[in-house]
mmCIF file of C-alpha atoms in Angstrom:
data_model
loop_
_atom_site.group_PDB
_atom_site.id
_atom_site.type_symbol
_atom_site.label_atom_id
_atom_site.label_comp_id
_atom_site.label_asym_id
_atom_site.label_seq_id
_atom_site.Cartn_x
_atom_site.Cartn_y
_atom_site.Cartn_z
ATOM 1 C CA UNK A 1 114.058 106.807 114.161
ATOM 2 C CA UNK A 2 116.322 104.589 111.731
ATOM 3 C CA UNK A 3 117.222 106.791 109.271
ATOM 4 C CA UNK A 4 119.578 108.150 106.339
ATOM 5 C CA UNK A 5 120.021 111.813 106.516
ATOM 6 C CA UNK A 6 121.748 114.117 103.351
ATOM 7 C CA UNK A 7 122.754 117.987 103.541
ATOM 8 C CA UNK A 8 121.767 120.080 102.189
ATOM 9 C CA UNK A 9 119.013 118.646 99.740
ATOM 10 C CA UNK A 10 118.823 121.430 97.021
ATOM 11 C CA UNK A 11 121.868 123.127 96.317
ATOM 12 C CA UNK A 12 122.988 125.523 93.682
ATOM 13 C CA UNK A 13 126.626 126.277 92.667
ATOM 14 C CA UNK A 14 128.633 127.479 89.610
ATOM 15 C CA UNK A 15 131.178 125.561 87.821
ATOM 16 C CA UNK A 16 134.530 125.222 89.861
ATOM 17 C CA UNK A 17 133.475 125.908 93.491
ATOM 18 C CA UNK A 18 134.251 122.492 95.667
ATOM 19 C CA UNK A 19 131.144 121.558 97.672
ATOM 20 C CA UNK A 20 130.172 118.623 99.368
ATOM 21 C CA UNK A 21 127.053 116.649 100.445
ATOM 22 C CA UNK A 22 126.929 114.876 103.278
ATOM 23 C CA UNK A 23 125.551 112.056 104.736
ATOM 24 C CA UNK A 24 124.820 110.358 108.167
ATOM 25 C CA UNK A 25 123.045 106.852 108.937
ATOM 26 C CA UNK A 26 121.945 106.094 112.409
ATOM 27 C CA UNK A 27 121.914 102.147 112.213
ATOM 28 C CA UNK A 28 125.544 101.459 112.795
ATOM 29 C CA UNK A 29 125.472 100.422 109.260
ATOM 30 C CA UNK A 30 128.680 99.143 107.340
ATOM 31 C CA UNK A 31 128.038 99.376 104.285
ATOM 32 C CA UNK A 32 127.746 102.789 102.457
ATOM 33 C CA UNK A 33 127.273 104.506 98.942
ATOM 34 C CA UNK A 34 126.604 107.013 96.637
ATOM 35 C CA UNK A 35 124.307 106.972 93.437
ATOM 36 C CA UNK A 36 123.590 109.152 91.282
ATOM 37 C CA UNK A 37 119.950 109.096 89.829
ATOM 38 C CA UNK A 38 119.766 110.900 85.934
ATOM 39 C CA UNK A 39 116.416 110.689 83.978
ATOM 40 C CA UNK A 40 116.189 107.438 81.724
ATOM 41 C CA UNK A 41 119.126 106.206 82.744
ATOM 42 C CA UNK A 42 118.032 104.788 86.963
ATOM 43 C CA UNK A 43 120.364 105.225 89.415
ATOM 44 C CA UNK A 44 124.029 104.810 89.420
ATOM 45 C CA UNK A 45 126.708 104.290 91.782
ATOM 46 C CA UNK A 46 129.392 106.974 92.271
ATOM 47 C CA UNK A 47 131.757 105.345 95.156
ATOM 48 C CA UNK A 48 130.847 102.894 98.279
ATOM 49 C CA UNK A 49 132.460 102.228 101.076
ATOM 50 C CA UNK A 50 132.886 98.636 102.830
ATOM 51 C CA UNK A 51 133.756 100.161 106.337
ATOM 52 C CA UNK A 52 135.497 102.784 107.946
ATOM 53 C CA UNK A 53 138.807 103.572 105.906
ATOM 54 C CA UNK A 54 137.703 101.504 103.240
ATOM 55 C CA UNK A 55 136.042 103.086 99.900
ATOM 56 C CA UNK A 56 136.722 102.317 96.415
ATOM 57 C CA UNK A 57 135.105 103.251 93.194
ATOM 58 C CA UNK A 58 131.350 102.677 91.973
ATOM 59 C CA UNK A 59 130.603 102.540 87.810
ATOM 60 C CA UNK A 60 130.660 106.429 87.724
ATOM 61 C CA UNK A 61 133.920 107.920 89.972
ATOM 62 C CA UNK A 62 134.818 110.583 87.868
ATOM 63 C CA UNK A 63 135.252 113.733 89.599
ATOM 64 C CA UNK A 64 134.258 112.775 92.870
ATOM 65 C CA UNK A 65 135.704 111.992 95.805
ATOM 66 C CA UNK A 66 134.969 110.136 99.416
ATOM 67 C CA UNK A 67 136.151 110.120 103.026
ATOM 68 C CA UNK A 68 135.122 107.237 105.938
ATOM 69 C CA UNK A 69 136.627 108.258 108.801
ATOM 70 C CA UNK A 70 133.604 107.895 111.111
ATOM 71 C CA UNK A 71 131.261 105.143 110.809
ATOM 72 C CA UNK A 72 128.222 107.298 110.049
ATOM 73 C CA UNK A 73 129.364 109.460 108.117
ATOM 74 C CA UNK A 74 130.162 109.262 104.143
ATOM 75 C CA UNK A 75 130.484 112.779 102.610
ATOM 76 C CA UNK A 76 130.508 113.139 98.625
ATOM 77 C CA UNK A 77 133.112 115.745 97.802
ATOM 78 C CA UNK A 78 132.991 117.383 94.422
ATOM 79 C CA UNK A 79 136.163 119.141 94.207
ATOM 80 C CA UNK A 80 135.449 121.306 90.895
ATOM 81 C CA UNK A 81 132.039 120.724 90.012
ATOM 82 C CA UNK A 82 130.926 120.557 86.179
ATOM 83 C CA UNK A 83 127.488 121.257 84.754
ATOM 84 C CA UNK A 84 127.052 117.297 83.950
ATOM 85 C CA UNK A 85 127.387 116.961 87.644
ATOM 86 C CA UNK A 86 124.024 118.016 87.545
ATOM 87 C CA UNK A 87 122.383 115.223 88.852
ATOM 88 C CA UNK A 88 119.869 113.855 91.909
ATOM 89 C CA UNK A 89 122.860 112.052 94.400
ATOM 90 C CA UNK A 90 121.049 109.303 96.847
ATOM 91 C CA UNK A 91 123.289 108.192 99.923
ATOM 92 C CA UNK A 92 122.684 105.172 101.403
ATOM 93 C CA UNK A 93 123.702 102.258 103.761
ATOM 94 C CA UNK A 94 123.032 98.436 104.498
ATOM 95 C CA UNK A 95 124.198 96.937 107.790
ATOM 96 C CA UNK A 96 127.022 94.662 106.287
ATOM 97 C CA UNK A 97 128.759 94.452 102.246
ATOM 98 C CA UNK A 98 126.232 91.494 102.284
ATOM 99 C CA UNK A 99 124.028 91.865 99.026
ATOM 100 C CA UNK A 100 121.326 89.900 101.453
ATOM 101 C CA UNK A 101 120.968 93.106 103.463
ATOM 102 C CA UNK A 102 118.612 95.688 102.750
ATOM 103 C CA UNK A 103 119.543 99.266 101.589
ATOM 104 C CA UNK A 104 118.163 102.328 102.762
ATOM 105 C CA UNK A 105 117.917 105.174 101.265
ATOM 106 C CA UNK A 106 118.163 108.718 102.177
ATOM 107 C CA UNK A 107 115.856 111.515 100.858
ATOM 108 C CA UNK A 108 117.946 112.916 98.140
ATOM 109 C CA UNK A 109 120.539 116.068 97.191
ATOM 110 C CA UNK A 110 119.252 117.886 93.924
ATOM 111 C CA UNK A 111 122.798 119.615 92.572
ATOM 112 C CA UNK A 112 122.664 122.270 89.831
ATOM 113 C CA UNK A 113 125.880 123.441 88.528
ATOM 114 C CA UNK A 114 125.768 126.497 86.389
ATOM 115 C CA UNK B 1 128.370 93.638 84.225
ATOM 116 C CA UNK B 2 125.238 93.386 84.960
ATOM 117 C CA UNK B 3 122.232 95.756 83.279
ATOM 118 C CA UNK B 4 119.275 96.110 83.888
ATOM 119 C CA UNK B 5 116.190 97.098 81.366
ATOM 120 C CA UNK B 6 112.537 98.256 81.751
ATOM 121 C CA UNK B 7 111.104 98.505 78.565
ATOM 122 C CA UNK B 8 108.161 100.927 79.351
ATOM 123 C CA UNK B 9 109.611 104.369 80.717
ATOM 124 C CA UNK B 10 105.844 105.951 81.306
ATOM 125 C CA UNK B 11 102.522 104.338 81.903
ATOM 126 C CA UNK B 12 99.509 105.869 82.203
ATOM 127 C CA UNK B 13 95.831 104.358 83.718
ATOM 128 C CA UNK B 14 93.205 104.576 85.333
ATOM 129 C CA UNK B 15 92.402 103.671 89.207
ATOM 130 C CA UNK B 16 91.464 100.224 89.212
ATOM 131 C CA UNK B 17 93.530 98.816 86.222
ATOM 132 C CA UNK B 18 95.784 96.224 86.279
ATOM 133 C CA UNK B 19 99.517 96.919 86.148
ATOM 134 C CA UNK B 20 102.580 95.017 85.150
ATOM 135 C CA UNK B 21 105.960 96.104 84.643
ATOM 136 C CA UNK B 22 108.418 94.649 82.619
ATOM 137 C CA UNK B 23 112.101 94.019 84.029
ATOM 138 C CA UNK B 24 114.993 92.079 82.342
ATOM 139 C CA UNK B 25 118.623 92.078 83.505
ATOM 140 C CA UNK B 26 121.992 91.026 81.964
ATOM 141 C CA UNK B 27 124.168 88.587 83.979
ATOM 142 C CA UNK B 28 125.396 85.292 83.748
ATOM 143 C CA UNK B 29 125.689 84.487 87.398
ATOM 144 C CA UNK B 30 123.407 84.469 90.567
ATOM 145 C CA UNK B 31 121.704 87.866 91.417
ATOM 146 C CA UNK B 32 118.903 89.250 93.896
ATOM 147 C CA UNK B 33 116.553 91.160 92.510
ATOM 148 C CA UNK B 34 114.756 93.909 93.972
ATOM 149 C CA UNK B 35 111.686 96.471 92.936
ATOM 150 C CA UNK B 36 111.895 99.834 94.500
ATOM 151 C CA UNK B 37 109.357 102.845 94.403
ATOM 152 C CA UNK B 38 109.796 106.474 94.422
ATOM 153 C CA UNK B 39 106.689 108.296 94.953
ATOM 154 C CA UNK B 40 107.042 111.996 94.242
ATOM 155 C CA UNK B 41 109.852 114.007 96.154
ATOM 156 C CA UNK B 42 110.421 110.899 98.185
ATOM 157 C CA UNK B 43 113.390 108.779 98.807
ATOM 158 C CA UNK B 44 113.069 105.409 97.208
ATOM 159 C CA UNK B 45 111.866 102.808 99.291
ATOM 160 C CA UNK B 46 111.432 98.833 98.741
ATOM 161 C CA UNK B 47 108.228 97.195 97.481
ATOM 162 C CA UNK B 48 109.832 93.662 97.575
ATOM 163 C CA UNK B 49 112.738 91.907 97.165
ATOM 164 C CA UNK B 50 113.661 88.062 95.625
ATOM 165 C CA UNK B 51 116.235 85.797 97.131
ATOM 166 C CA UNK B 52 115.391 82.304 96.631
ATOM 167 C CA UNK B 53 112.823 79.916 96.870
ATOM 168 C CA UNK B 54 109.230 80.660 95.573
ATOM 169 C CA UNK B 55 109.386 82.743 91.984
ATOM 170 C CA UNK B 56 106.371 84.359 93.043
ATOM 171 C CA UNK B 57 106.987 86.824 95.664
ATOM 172 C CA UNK B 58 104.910 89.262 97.636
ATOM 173 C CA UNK B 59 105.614 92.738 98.860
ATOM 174 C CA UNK B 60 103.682 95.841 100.178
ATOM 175 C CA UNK B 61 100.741 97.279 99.311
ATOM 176 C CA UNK B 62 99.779 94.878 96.931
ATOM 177 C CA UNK B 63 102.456 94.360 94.684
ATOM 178 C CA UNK B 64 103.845 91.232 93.257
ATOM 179 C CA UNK B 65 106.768 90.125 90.955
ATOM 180 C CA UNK B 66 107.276 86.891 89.399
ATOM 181 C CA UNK B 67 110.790 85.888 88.498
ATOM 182 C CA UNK B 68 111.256 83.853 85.540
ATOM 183 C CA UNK B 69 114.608 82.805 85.420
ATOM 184 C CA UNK B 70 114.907 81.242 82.076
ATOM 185 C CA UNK B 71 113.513 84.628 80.800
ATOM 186 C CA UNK B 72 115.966 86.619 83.032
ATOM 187 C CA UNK B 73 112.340 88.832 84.390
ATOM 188 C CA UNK B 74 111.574 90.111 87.212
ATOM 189 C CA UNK B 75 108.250 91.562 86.375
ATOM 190 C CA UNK B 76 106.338 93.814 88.749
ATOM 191 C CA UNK B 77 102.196 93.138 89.120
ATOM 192 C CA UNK B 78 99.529 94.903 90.949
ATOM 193 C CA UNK B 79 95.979 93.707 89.827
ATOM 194 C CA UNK B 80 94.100 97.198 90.540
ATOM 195 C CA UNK B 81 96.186 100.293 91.420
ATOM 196 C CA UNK B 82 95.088 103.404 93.055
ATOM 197 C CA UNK B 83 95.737 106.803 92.721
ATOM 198 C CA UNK B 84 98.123 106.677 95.121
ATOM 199 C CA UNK B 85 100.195 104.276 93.413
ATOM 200 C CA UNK B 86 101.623 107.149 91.124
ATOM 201 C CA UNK B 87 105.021 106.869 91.539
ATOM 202 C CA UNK B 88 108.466 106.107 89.696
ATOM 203 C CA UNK B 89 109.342 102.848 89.673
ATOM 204 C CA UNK B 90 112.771 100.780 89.415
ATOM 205 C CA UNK B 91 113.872 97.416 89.520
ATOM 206 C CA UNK B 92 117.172 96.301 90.534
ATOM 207 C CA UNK B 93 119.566 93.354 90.956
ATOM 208 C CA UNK B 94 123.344 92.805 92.928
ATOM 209 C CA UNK B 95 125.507 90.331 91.784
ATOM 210 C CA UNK B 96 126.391 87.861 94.239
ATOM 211 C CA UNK B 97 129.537 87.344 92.988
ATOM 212 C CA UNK B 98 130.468 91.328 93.020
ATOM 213 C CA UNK B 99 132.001 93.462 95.290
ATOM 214 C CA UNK B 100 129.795 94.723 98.102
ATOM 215 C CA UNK B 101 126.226 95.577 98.375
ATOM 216 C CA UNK B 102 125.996 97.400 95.122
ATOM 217 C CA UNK B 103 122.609 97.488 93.555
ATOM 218 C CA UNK B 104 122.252 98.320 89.301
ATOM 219 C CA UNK B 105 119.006 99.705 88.529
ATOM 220 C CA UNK B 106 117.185 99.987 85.915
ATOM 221 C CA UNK B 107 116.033 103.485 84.140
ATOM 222 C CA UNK B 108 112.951 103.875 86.048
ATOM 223 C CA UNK B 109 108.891 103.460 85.225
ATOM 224 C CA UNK B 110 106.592 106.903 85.603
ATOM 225 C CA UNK B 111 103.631 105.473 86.581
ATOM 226 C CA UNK B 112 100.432 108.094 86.405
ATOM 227 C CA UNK B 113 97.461 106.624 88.002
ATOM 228 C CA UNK B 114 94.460 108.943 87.140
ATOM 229 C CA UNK B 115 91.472 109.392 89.426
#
């Protein structure tokens, strides 16, 4: 099945302890990112990533950070996470930068930081 | 930069009521635009998405959006929901002109459906 999976999807950690999410597609997709979904405000991109090596910044970088080294894979590091990290985090992928293509969504990391 | 709005943040009604969303987005170039739902613990998914071509454009289970472009709306229409429709729901554009794929979305429509 054509999917995006994220790990873990609830996850509970005190302020300062590096974690990180990750996140696989299975579609040979290009294109991947990270949003962050907060309540009134929709979701918001954190950092995407054109292909393998390539990443740059989304609207909302600040203390996060991203690897590509494999094609499905785009882990969301939080290197000293802060209670307004706090958040819902969405991963997904398209099959080319192409805003034409379709994204897909995975299911979804809920992140409390005490 | 683009934004997006949606002016109503929670709706409430009953099964068989009409529904329409309201969606407006800031940009002075060419965009898609784009309706996804969320239904409760889910991922989001896409009801339907506009390119080109016919304003008026279908997607599943019964939704529509009509894009009025000298309005800049994209507003979402179902003409008798079901209980099953209760979901969040959030429309979105790209830029064409911008870097990648990257969708801005707007803050999101609790819709309650009661039986």
């Amino acid at each position: 099945e054509a999917q995006v999976t994220q790990n873990p999807r609830y996850l509970i950690t005190v302020t300062g302890k590096k974690l990180t999410v990750t996140c696989s597609q299975n579609m040979n997709h290009e294109y991947m990112s990270w949003y962050r979904q907060d309540p009134g405000l929709g979701l918001r991109q954190i950092y995407y990533s054109m292909n393998v090596e390539v990443t740059d910044k989304g609207d909302v970088p600040e203390g996060y950070k991203v690897s590509r080294k494999e094609k499905r894979n785009f882990p969301l590091i939080l290197e000293s996470p802060s209670p307004n990290q706090t958040s819902l985090y969405f991963c997904a992928s398209s099959l080319s930068p192409s805003p034409y293509n379709e994204q897909f969504f995975g299911p979804g990391t809920r992140l409390t930081v005490l | 930069a683009q934004s997006v709005s949606q002016h109503n943040h929670h709706v409430i009604l009953s099964e068989a009521a009409s529904l329409e969303l309201g969606c407006n987005y800031s940009y002075g170039g060419t965009v898609n635009l784009f309706w996804y739902v969320q239904y409760p613990g889910q991922h989001l998914q896409l009801l339907l998405k506009y390119f080109s071509g016919d304003p008026l454009v279908k997607g599943i289970k019964g939704f529509e959006a009509e894009f009025i472009k000298s309005k800049f709306s994209f507003n979402l229409r179902k003409p008798s929901v079901q209980w099953s429709d209760t979901a969040e729901y959030f429309c979105a554009v790209n830029a064409l002109e911008a870097a990648g794929n990257k969708l801005t979305f707007g803050g999101g429509t609790r819709v309650l459906v009661k039986p």
